[in-house]
GROMACS .gro file of C-alpha atoms in nm:
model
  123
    1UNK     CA    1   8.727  -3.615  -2.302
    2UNK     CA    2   8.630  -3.296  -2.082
    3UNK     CA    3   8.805  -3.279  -1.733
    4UNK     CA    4   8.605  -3.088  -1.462
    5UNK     CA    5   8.796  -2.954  -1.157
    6UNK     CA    6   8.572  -2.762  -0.866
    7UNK     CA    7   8.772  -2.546  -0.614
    8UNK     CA    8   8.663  -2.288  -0.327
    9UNK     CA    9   8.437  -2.531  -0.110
   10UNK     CA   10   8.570  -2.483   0.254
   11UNK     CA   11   8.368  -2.410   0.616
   12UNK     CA   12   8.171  -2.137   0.665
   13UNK     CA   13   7.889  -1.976   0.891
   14UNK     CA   14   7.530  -1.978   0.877
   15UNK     CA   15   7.444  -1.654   0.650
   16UNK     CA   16   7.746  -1.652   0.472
   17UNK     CA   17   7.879  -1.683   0.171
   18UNK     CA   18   8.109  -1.914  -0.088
   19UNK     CA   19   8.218  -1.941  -0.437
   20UNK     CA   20   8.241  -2.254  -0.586
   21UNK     CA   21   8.477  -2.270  -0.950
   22UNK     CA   22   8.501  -2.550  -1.199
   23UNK     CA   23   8.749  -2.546  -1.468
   24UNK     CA   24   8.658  -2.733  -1.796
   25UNK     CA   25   8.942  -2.858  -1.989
   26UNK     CA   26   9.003  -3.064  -2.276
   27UNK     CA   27   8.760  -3.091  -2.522
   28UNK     CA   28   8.523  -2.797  -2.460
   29UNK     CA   29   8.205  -2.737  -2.665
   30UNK     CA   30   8.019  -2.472  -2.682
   31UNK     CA   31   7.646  -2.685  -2.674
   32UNK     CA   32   7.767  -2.819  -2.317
   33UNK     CA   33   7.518  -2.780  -2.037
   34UNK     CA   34   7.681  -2.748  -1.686
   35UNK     CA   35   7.563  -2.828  -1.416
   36UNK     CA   36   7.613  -2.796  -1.020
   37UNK     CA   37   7.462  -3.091  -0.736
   38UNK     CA   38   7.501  -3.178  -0.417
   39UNK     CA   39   7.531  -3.481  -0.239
   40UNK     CA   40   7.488  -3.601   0.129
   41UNK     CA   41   7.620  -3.921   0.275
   42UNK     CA   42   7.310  -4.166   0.221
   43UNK     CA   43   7.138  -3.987   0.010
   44UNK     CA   44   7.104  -3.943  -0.352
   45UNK     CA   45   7.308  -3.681  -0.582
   46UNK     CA   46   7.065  -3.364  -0.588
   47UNK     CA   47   7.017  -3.152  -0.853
   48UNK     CA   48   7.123  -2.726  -0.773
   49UNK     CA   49   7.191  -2.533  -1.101
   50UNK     CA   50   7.287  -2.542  -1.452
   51UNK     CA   51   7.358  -2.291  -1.717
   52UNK     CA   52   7.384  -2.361  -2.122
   53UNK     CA   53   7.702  -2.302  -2.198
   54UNK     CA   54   7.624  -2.086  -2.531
   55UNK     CA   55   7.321  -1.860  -2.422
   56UNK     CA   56   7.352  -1.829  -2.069
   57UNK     CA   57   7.028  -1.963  -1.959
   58UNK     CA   58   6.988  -2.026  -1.576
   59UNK     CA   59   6.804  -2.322  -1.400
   60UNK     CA   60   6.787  -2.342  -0.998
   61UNK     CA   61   6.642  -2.627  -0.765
   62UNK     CA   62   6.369  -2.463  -0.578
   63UNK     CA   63   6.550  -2.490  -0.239
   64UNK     CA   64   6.849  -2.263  -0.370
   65UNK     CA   65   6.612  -2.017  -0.591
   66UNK     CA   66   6.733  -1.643  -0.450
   67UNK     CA   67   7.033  -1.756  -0.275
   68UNK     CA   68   7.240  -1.920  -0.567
   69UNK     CA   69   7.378  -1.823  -0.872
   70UNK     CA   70   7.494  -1.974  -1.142
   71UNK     CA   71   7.694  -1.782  -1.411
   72UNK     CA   72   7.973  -1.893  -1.667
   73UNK     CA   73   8.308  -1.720  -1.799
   74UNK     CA   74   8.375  -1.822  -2.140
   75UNK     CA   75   8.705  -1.683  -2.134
   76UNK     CA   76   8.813  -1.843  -1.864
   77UNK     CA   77   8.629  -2.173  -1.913
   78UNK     CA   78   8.485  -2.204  -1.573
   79UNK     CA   79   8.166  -2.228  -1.443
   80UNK     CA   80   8.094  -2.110  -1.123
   81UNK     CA   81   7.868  -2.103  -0.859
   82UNK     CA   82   7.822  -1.825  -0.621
   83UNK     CA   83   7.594  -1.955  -0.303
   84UNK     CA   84   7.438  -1.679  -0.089
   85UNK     CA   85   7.316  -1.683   0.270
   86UNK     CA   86   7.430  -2.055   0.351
   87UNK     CA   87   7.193  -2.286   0.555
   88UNK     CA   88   7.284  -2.577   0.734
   89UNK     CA   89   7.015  -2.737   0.519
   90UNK     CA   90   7.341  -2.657   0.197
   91UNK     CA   91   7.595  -2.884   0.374
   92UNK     CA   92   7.735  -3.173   0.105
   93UNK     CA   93   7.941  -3.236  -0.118
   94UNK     CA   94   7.914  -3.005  -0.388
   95UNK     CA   95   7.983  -3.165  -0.749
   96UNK     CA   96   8.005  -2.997  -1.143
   97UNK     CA   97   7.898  -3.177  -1.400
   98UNK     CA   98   7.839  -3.151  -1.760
   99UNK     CA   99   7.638  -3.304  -2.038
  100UNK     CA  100   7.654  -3.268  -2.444
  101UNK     CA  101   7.328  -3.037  -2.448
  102UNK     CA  102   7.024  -3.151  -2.249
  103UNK     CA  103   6.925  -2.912  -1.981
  104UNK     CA  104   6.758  -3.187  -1.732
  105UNK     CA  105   6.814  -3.226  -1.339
  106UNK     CA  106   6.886  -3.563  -1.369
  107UNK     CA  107   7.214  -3.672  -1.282
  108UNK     CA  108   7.214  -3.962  -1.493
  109UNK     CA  109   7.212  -3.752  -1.792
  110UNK     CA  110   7.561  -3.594  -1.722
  111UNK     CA  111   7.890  -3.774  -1.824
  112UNK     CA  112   8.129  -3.584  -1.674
  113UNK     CA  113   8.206  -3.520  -1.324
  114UNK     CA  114   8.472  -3.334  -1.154
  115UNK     CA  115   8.577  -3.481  -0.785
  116UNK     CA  116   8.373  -3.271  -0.587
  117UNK     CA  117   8.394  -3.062  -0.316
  118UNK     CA  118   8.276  -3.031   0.085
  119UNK     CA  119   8.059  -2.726   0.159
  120UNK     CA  120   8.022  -2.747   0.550
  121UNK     CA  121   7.794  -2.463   0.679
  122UNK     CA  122   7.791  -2.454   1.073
  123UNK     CA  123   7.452  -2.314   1.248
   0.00000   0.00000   0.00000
């Protein structure tokens, strides 16, 4: 089993900035794909970024192209996800997520979740 745990969600103005962190634990691989979405109250789970975990390779949602990043630290077996000049538009519950290799923005196709974590950007 892998055991996702996000941290560094909190309040924060229009313009600003945040880090979101998850830790993967348990049993890592190295063909993971991780993967970052967002969910409001209502609405469906959205799809924001993922990264392979071997090579690197980025993939953003359109609304978050230029603003987000997504970059992983092998060492430290965390993904994380560094979210630039905050909208109101980015207020959710932020969520990592991981899958055993298919980059897709499905959320269906990822079996592991962490708990999540509220982003609240005020205007």
């Amino acid at each position: 089993q892998l055991q996702l745990v996000e941290s560094g969600g909190g309040l924060v103005q229009a313009g600003g900035s945040l880090r979101l962190s998850c830790a993967a634990s348990g049993r890592t691989s190295s063909n993971y794909v991780m993967g970052w979405f967002r969910q409001i109250p209502g609405k469906e789970r959205e799809f924001v970024a993922a990264v392979t975990w071997s090579g690197g390779t980025t993939y953003y949602a359109d609304s978050v192209k230029g603003r987000f990043t997504i970059f992983r630290d092998k060492a430290e077996n965390t993904v994380y996800l560094q979210m630039n000049s905050l909208k109101p538009a980015d207020t959710a519950v932020y969520y990592c997520a991981a899958n055993g290799g298919l980059v897709t923005t499905n959320p269906i196709r990822y079996g592991y979740w962490g708990q999540g974590t509220q982003v609240t950007v005020s205007s």
